[in-house]
Short mmCIF file of C-alpha atoms in Angstrom, two decimals:
data_model
loop_
_atom_site.label_atom_id
_atom_site.label_comp_id
_atom_site.label_asym_id
_atom_site.label_seq_id
_atom_site.Cartn_x
_atom_site.Cartn_y
_atom_site.Cartn_z
CA UNK A 34 137.02 161.69 132.94
CA UNK A 35 139.89 160.39 135.05
CA UNK A 36 143.32 159.88 133.48
CA UNK A 37 145.42 156.92 134.56
CA UNK A 38 148.96 156.36 133.36
CA UNK A 39 149.83 152.72 132.66
CA UNK A 40 153.39 151.47 131.95
CA UNK A 41 152.22 149.32 129.02
CA UNK A 42 149.32 151.27 127.49
CA UNK A 43 150.19 154.86 128.42
CA UNK A 44 147.44 157.33 129.33
CA UNK A 45 144.00 155.74 129.77
CA UNK A 46 140.76 157.54 130.52
CA UNK A 47 137.99 156.24 132.77
CA UNK A 48 134.69 157.50 134.13
CA UNK A 49 135.04 159.40 137.40
CA UNK A 50 133.82 157.44 140.44
CA UNK A 51 132.65 158.52 143.88
CA UNK A 52 132.60 156.61 147.19
CA UNK A 53 129.29 154.94 146.36
CA UNK A 54 130.67 153.83 143.03
CA UNK A 55 133.79 152.40 144.66
CA UNK A 56 131.70 150.19 146.94
CA UNK A 57 129.55 149.05 144.03
CA UNK A 58 132.58 148.40 141.79
CA UNK A 59 134.25 146.34 144.51
CA UNK A 60 131.12 144.22 144.73
CA UNK A 61 130.99 143.85 140.95
CA UNK A 62 134.67 142.86 140.81
CA UNK A 63 133.98 140.13 143.33
CA UNK A 64 131.13 138.81 141.17
CA UNK A 65 133.48 138.59 138.16
CA UNK A 66 135.81 136.10 139.77
CA UNK A 67 135.65 132.75 138.06
CA UNK A 68 133.77 134.15 135.06
CA UNK A 69 135.12 135.22 131.67
CA UNK A 70 134.02 138.06 129.43
CA UNK A 71 134.34 136.55 125.94
CA UNK A 72 134.76 139.84 124.06
CA UNK A 73 138.61 140.10 124.15
CA UNK A 74 138.81 136.54 122.81
CA UNK A 75 136.72 137.19 119.71
CA UNK A 76 136.29 140.92 118.97
CA UNK A 77 138.18 144.06 117.97
CA UNK A 78 137.19 147.60 117.07
CA UNK A 79 139.29 149.82 114.77
CA UNK A 80 139.10 153.53 115.61
CA UNK A 81 139.50 156.74 113.59
CA UNK A 82 143.24 157.02 114.23
CA UNK A 83 143.87 153.37 113.36
CA UNK A 84 144.10 152.21 116.97
CA UNK A 85 142.67 148.78 117.72
CA UNK A 86 140.58 148.20 120.85
CA UNK A 87 139.80 144.69 122.00
CA UNK A 88 136.29 145.60 123.13
CA UNK A 89 135.04 149.19 122.79
CA UNK A 90 136.85 152.42 123.75
CA UNK A 91 134.41 153.47 126.49
CA UNK A 92 134.40 150.07 128.20
CA UNK A 93 138.05 149.07 127.76
CA UNK A 94 140.14 152.05 126.61
CA UNK A 95 143.51 150.30 126.20
CA UNK A 96 144.66 150.15 122.55
CA UNK A 97 146.39 146.91 121.55
CA UNK A 98 147.98 148.24 118.35
CA UNK A 99 147.46 150.33 115.22
CA UNK A 100 146.56 149.08 111.74
CA UNK A 101 148.85 151.67 110.15
CA UNK A 102 151.79 149.89 111.78
CA UNK A 103 150.79 146.22 111.87
CA UNK A 104 148.34 143.78 110.34
CA UNK A 105 145.20 142.68 112.15
CA UNK A 106 146.76 139.23 112.59
CA UNK A 107 149.89 140.66 114.25
CA UNK A 108 147.88 142.90 116.57
CA UNK A 109 145.43 140.13 117.51
CA UNK A 110 148.28 137.82 118.54
CA UNK A 111 150.40 140.57 120.09
CA UNK A 112 151.69 141.07 123.61
CA UNK A 113 149.14 143.75 124.54
CA UNK A 114 146.23 141.58 123.43
CA UNK A 115 147.49 138.70 125.51
CA UNK A 116 147.98 140.95 128.54
CA UNK A 117 144.37 142.12 128.48
CA UNK A 118 143.11 138.55 128.10
CA UNK A 119 145.23 137.59 131.10
CA UNK A 120 143.48 140.23 133.24
CA UNK A 121 140.14 138.71 132.23
CA UNK A 122 141.21 135.19 133.06
CA UNK A 123 142.70 136.18 136.44
CA UNK A 124 139.45 137.95 137.39
CA UNK A 125 140.98 141.41 137.89
CA UNK A 126 139.48 142.99 134.76
CA UNK A 127 142.18 145.58 135.32
CA UNK A 128 141.65 147.63 132.17
CA UNK A 129 137.85 147.49 132.04
CA UNK A 130 135.77 150.50 133.05
CA UNK A 131 133.48 148.70 135.45
CA UNK A 132 131.23 151.72 135.90
CA UNK A 133 130.47 152.08 132.18
CA UNK A 134 130.41 148.54 130.78
CA UNK A 135 126.81 147.36 130.36
CA UNK A 136 127.73 143.76 131.08
CA UNK A 137 129.88 144.14 134.18
CA UNK A 138 127.30 144.24 136.92
CA UNK A 139 125.62 141.74 139.20
CA UNK A 140 122.56 141.50 136.98
CA UNK A 141 124.38 140.38 133.87
CA UNK A 142 127.67 138.64 134.61
CA UNK A 143 126.08 135.42 135.84
CA UNK A 144 123.89 135.30 132.73
CA UNK A 145 126.36 136.04 129.93
CA UNK A 146 129.87 135.41 131.28
CA UNK A 147 130.73 131.69 131.19
CA UNK A 148 132.54 129.98 134.04
CA UNK A 149 136.27 129.93 133.51
CA UNK A 150 136.49 126.13 133.67
CA UNK A 151 134.07 125.81 130.73
CA UNK A 152 135.58 128.60 128.61
CA UNK A 153 137.89 127.92 125.67
CA UNK A 154 140.42 130.76 125.81
CA UNK A 155 142.25 129.87 122.60
CA UNK A 156 142.03 132.44 119.83
CA UNK A 157 141.93 132.02 116.08
CA UNK A 158 144.13 133.68 113.47
CA UNK A 159 141.60 136.47 113.07
CA UNK A 160 139.03 137.84 115.51
CA UNK A 161 135.58 136.56 114.60
CA UNK A 162 134.04 140.01 115.10
CA UNK A 163 135.68 143.09 113.58
CA UNK A 164 134.09 146.52 113.96
CA UNK A 165 135.38 149.36 111.78
CA UNK A 166 134.57 152.73 113.38
CA UNK A 167 136.67 154.98 111.19
CA UNK A 168 134.67 157.16 108.79
CA UNK A 169 132.54 159.68 110.66
CA UNK A 170 130.99 160.99 107.45
CA UNK A 171 127.26 161.27 108.03
CA UNK A 172 124.22 162.97 106.59
CA UNK A 173 123.01 163.66 110.15
CA UNK A 174 124.52 165.61 113.02
CA UNK A 175 122.95 164.12 116.13
CA UNK A 176 123.71 165.86 119.47
CA UNK A 177 124.51 162.51 121.14
CA UNK A 178 127.35 161.99 118.65
CA UNK A 179 128.73 165.29 117.35
CA UNK A 180 128.43 169.06 117.35
CA UNK A 181 128.37 169.58 113.57
CA UNK A 182 127.88 167.74 110.29
CA UNK A 183 130.94 165.68 109.34
CA UNK A 184 132.02 165.28 105.73
CA UNK A 185 135.42 163.69 105.12
CA UNK A 186 137.54 165.85 102.78
CA UNK A 187 141.24 166.35 102.11
CA UNK A 188 143.78 164.79 104.47
CA UNK A 189 141.08 163.45 106.79
CA UNK A 190 139.59 161.46 103.94
CA UNK A 191 143.05 160.22 102.88
CA UNK A 192 143.77 158.94 106.38
CA UNK A 193 140.36 157.31 106.78
CA UNK A 194 140.76 155.63 103.39
CA UNK A 195 144.21 154.33 104.32
CA UNK A 196 142.98 152.91 107.63
CA UNK A 197 139.90 151.23 106.12
CA UNK A 198 141.94 149.71 103.31
CA UNK A 199 144.61 148.51 105.75
CA UNK A 200 141.93 146.63 107.68
CA UNK A 201 140.34 145.12 104.59
CA UNK A 202 143.74 144.19 103.14
CA UNK A 203 144.61 142.38 106.39
CA UNK A 204 141.42 140.37 106.41
CA UNK A 205 140.97 139.72 102.69
CA UNK A 206 144.51 139.44 101.33
CA UNK A 207 143.51 136.06 99.92
CA UNK A 208 140.45 133.80 99.99
CA UNK A 209 139.99 131.85 103.24
CA UNK A 210 137.39 129.97 105.28
CA UNK A 211 137.90 131.83 108.56
CA UNK A 212 134.69 133.04 110.14
CA UNK A 213 134.57 136.84 110.10
CA UNK A 214 131.63 139.04 111.06
CA UNK A 215 132.57 142.49 109.75
CA UNK A 216 130.64 145.43 111.22
CA UNK A 217 130.80 148.77 109.40
CA UNK A 218 130.79 151.66 110.40
CA UNK A 219 130.30 152.51 114.05
CA UNK A 220 130.58 156.30 113.91
CA UNK A 221 129.08 157.46 110.60
CA UNK A 222 126.66 156.33 107.94
CA UNK A 223 127.99 153.88 105.37
CA UNK A 224 125.77 155.19 102.58
CA UNK A 225 126.97 158.75 103.23
CA UNK A 226 130.61 157.66 102.93
CA UNK A 227 132.25 157.88 99.50
CA UNK A 228 135.02 155.61 100.85
CA UNK A 229 132.66 152.75 101.65
CA UNK A 230 130.58 153.21 98.53
CA UNK A 231 133.76 152.83 96.46
CA UNK A 232 134.84 149.73 98.39
CA UNK A 233 131.39 148.18 98.05
CA UNK A 234 131.61 148.53 94.27
CA UNK A 235 135.22 147.49 93.70
CA UNK A 236 136.55 145.18 96.44
CA UNK A 237 136.08 141.46 95.93
CA UNK A 238 134.96 140.74 99.50
CA UNK A 239 131.87 142.81 98.66
CA UNK A 240 131.42 141.87 95.00
CA UNK A 241 132.53 138.21 95.15
CA UNK A 242 131.80 137.07 98.72
CA UNK A 243 131.82 133.41 97.66
CA UNK A 244 135.63 133.62 97.97
CA UNK A 245 135.12 134.03 101.74
CA UNK A 246 132.22 131.66 102.50
CA UNK A 247 132.22 132.36 106.25
CA UNK A 248 132.13 136.14 105.85
CA UNK A 249 129.07 138.06 107.01
CA UNK A 250 128.45 141.79 107.25
CA UNK A 251 126.76 143.91 109.88
CA UNK A 252 125.68 147.23 108.39
CA UNK A 253 125.20 150.30 110.57
CA UNK A 254 123.10 153.11 109.16
CA UNK A 255 120.61 155.75 110.20
CA UNK A 256 118.40 154.48 107.37
CA UNK A 257 117.69 157.79 105.63
CA UNK A 258 120.05 157.16 102.69
CA UNK A 259 119.25 153.43 102.57
CA UNK A 260 116.73 154.02 99.80
CA UNK A 261 115.22 151.45 97.46
CA UNK A 262 117.71 152.59 94.80
CA UNK A 263 120.66 152.17 97.18
CA UNK A 264 119.48 148.72 98.33
CA UNK A 265 119.15 147.55 94.73
CA UNK A 266 122.56 148.96 93.79
CA UNK A 267 124.24 147.00 96.60
CA UNK A 268 122.16 143.85 96.23
CA UNK A 269 125.15 141.52 96.78
CA UNK A 270 126.15 143.38 99.94
CA UNK A 271 122.67 142.98 101.43
CA UNK A 272 122.61 139.31 100.41
CA UNK A 273 125.74 138.66 102.49
CA UNK A 274 124.55 140.74 105.43
CA UNK A 275 123.94 139.10 108.79
CA UNK A 276 122.15 142.04 110.37
CA UNK A 277 121.24 145.62 109.49
CA UNK A 278 121.42 147.92 112.51
CA UNK A 279 119.39 151.09 112.08
CA UNK A 280 119.85 154.01 114.47
CA UNK A 281 116.28 155.17 114.76
CA UNK A 282 116.62 156.73 118.21
CA UNK A 283 112.96 157.60 118.73
CA UNK A 284 109.43 156.27 118.58
CA UNK A 285 107.70 159.37 117.23
CA UNK A 286 108.53 162.16 114.81
CA UNK A 287 108.68 164.87 117.48
CA UNK A 288 111.37 163.07 119.47
CA UNK A 289 113.15 162.00 116.28
CA UNK A 290 113.52 165.59 115.12
CA UNK A 291 115.22 166.48 118.40
CA UNK A 292 117.78 163.69 118.45
CA UNK A 293 118.31 163.03 114.69
CA UNK A 294 119.21 166.45 113.28
CA UNK A 295 119.06 166.36 109.49
CA UNK A 296 116.91 163.22 109.46
CA UNK A 297 113.64 162.63 107.67
CA UNK A 298 111.03 160.55 109.52
CA UNK A 299 108.77 159.74 106.52
CA UNK A 300 111.71 158.76 104.26
CA UNK A 301 113.20 156.62 107.04
CA UNK A 302 110.04 154.51 107.29
CA UNK A 303 109.66 154.30 103.53
CA UNK A 304 113.16 152.82 103.36
CA UNK A 305 112.49 150.41 106.23
CA UNK A 306 109.26 149.28 104.60
CA UNK A 307 111.14 148.44 101.41
CA UNK A 308 113.87 146.56 103.31
CA UNK A 309 111.18 144.51 105.04
CA UNK A 310 109.01 143.75 102.01
CA UNK A 311 111.89 143.06 99.61
CA UNK A 312 114.08 141.00 101.92
CA UNK A 313 113.21 140.50 105.57
CA UNK A 314 109.67 139.13 105.45
CA UNK A 315 110.65 136.14 103.32
CA UNK A 316 110.74 133.06 105.53
CA UNK A 317 113.87 131.68 103.84
CA UNK A 318 115.87 134.88 104.35
CA UNK A 319 118.58 134.84 107.02
CA UNK A 320 119.06 138.60 107.30
CA UNK A 321 118.05 140.16 110.63
CA UNK A 322 117.60 143.75 111.66
CA UNK A 323 117.94 145.76 114.84
CA UNK A 324 116.68 149.18 115.78
CA UNK A 325 119.09 151.18 117.94
CA UNK A 326 118.07 153.80 120.48
CA UNK A 327 120.60 155.91 122.37
CA UNK A 328 118.56 156.65 125.48
CA UNK A 329 118.59 160.29 126.53
CA UNK A 330 116.34 163.01 127.90
CA UNK A 331 114.78 163.83 124.53
CA UNK A 332 113.72 160.36 123.45
CA UNK A 333 113.35 157.84 126.27
CA UNK A 334 109.63 158.39 126.77
CA UNK A 335 109.00 157.48 123.12
CA UNK A 336 110.36 153.93 123.50
CA UNK A 337 106.90 152.33 123.97
CA UNK A 338 105.78 153.97 120.71
CA UNK A 339 108.79 152.54 118.88
CA UNK A 340 107.91 149.08 120.14
CA UNK A 341 104.36 149.49 118.85
CA UNK A 342 105.79 150.45 115.45
CA UNK A 343 107.86 147.26 115.45
CA UNK A 344 104.73 145.12 115.39
CA UNK A 345 104.04 146.42 111.89
CA UNK A 346 106.65 143.88 110.77
CA UNK A 347 105.31 140.61 112.19
CA UNK A 348 107.26 138.19 109.98
CA UNK A 349 110.58 139.59 111.18
CA UNK A 350 110.24 141.56 114.39
CA UNK A 351 113.32 143.75 114.80
CA UNK A 352 115.56 143.44 117.79
CA UNK A 353 115.41 146.70 119.72
CA UNK A 354 118.63 147.74 121.45
CA UNK A 355 118.47 150.45 124.10
CA UNK A 356 121.88 151.95 124.88
CA UNK A 357 122.50 154.74 127.38
CA UNK A 358 124.03 157.93 126.01
CA UNK A 359 127.74 158.09 126.85
CA UNK A 360 130.08 161.04 127.21
CA UNK A 361 132.13 161.07 124.03
CA UNK A 362 133.94 164.27 124.95
CA UNK A 363 132.06 166.42 122.43
CA UNK A 364 129.67 168.02 124.94
CA UNK A 365 130.21 169.81 128.26
CA UNK A 366 129.75 167.59 131.31
CA UNK A 367 126.77 169.59 132.59
CA UNK A 368 124.90 169.01 129.32
CA UNK A 369 125.79 165.33 129.37
CA UNK A 370 124.46 164.99 132.92
CA UNK A 371 121.18 166.60 131.84
CA UNK A 372 120.82 164.19 128.91
CA UNK A 373 122.03 161.06 130.73
CA UNK A 374 118.76 159.99 132.32
CA UNK A 375 120.27 156.55 132.98
CA UNK A 376 122.48 158.00 135.72
CA UNK A 377 121.00 157.28 139.14
CA UNK A 378 121.68 160.92 140.05
CA UNK A 379 119.42 162.16 137.24
CA UNK A 380 116.13 163.78 138.24
CA UNK A 381 114.52 161.70 135.46
CA UNK A 382 116.03 158.36 136.46
CA UNK A 383 112.90 157.06 138.20
CA UNK A 384 110.77 158.08 135.23
CA UNK A 385 113.17 156.18 132.96
CA UNK A 386 112.67 153.07 135.07
CA UNK A 387 108.90 153.53 134.86
CA UNK A 388 109.05 153.69 131.05
CA UNK A 389 111.38 150.70 130.74
CA UNK A 390 109.08 148.66 132.98
CA UNK A 391 105.89 149.42 131.10
CA UNK A 392 104.12 146.25 129.87
CA UNK A 393 104.68 147.14 126.20
CA UNK A 394 108.40 147.38 126.86
CA UNK A 395 109.08 144.45 129.15
CA UNK A 396 106.88 142.11 127.10
CA UNK A 397 108.57 142.85 123.77
CA UNK A 398 110.16 139.52 122.79
CA UNK A 399 113.44 140.83 121.37
CA UNK A 400 114.60 143.69 123.57
CA UNK A 401 118.04 144.51 124.93
CA UNK A 402 118.20 147.03 127.75
CA UNK A 403 121.05 147.36 130.24
CA UNK A 404 118.82 148.42 133.14
#
């Protein structure tokens, strides 16, 4: 990682680039002119230390504030937020990591970034998308994410609780009609977290969502603890959910056991079957689901099998999101390079392209892949 010191944001860390990358990035920057990435005008992510990012920390690592010091409303309207939006509108994308962001390339910007003259750059009181990535507590210890099992105890749990409650207090201090899509939690499993389980049972935004009629939840889970019992216990939560994102990460049990340490393949599918039959297959139900795969050496060849599994749920085919493994700083660079088959320098890169261009993959009707 390359450290850059900025007078406003302090030390920022970006992916290292070589001469080939520089040429490519210059070309990408040129393609961005006149087009607007909408993320900083609608979305924030709250991190483990309380910092607020206006996109995601790998793509745009400049923090715009901290929820332990200010409310979400104050941070969203603050000077740092406005500065980042200015760099989007002027076409410089100064703080974006153009090598890492899935959207900033010539294949995507023209499709998903609106022209500046047609873009409404005004912002509301609250961001419409809020991602809480605070509690890393998880029943799994996947190599793409961590080196050991994480269970929040002691001071770590106290801090995580304070941050989560600060966010929820900012958003739900009183009933309102503002649209809010709340995504929880980006770095752990919500059903493994005693903090979230307590909030689900006691906080009115989860127990009495009618007080916030434009509130919807996005739930992130690995699915193993999302049992029939758990789904029934949090019936109201699931009723108000917009989408359930399940980190499956593989299309067969062999690959799953390599990338989902501590997981249980049969229990996972039992839980998904219940979610589908009890909620998703009903034609009048508005809940969606997505299966997440962090592409890496140990699982990418199983993607076609995962797609074939998806057809078991014909009344509500899941969206399948393929994301490249990123360097989160928890593994040595040489191990990351071995796992990161999406890098053009990888010896498995061409095989990855072959897999992603197989008929089963490219013909799946609801697939996101940044390649």
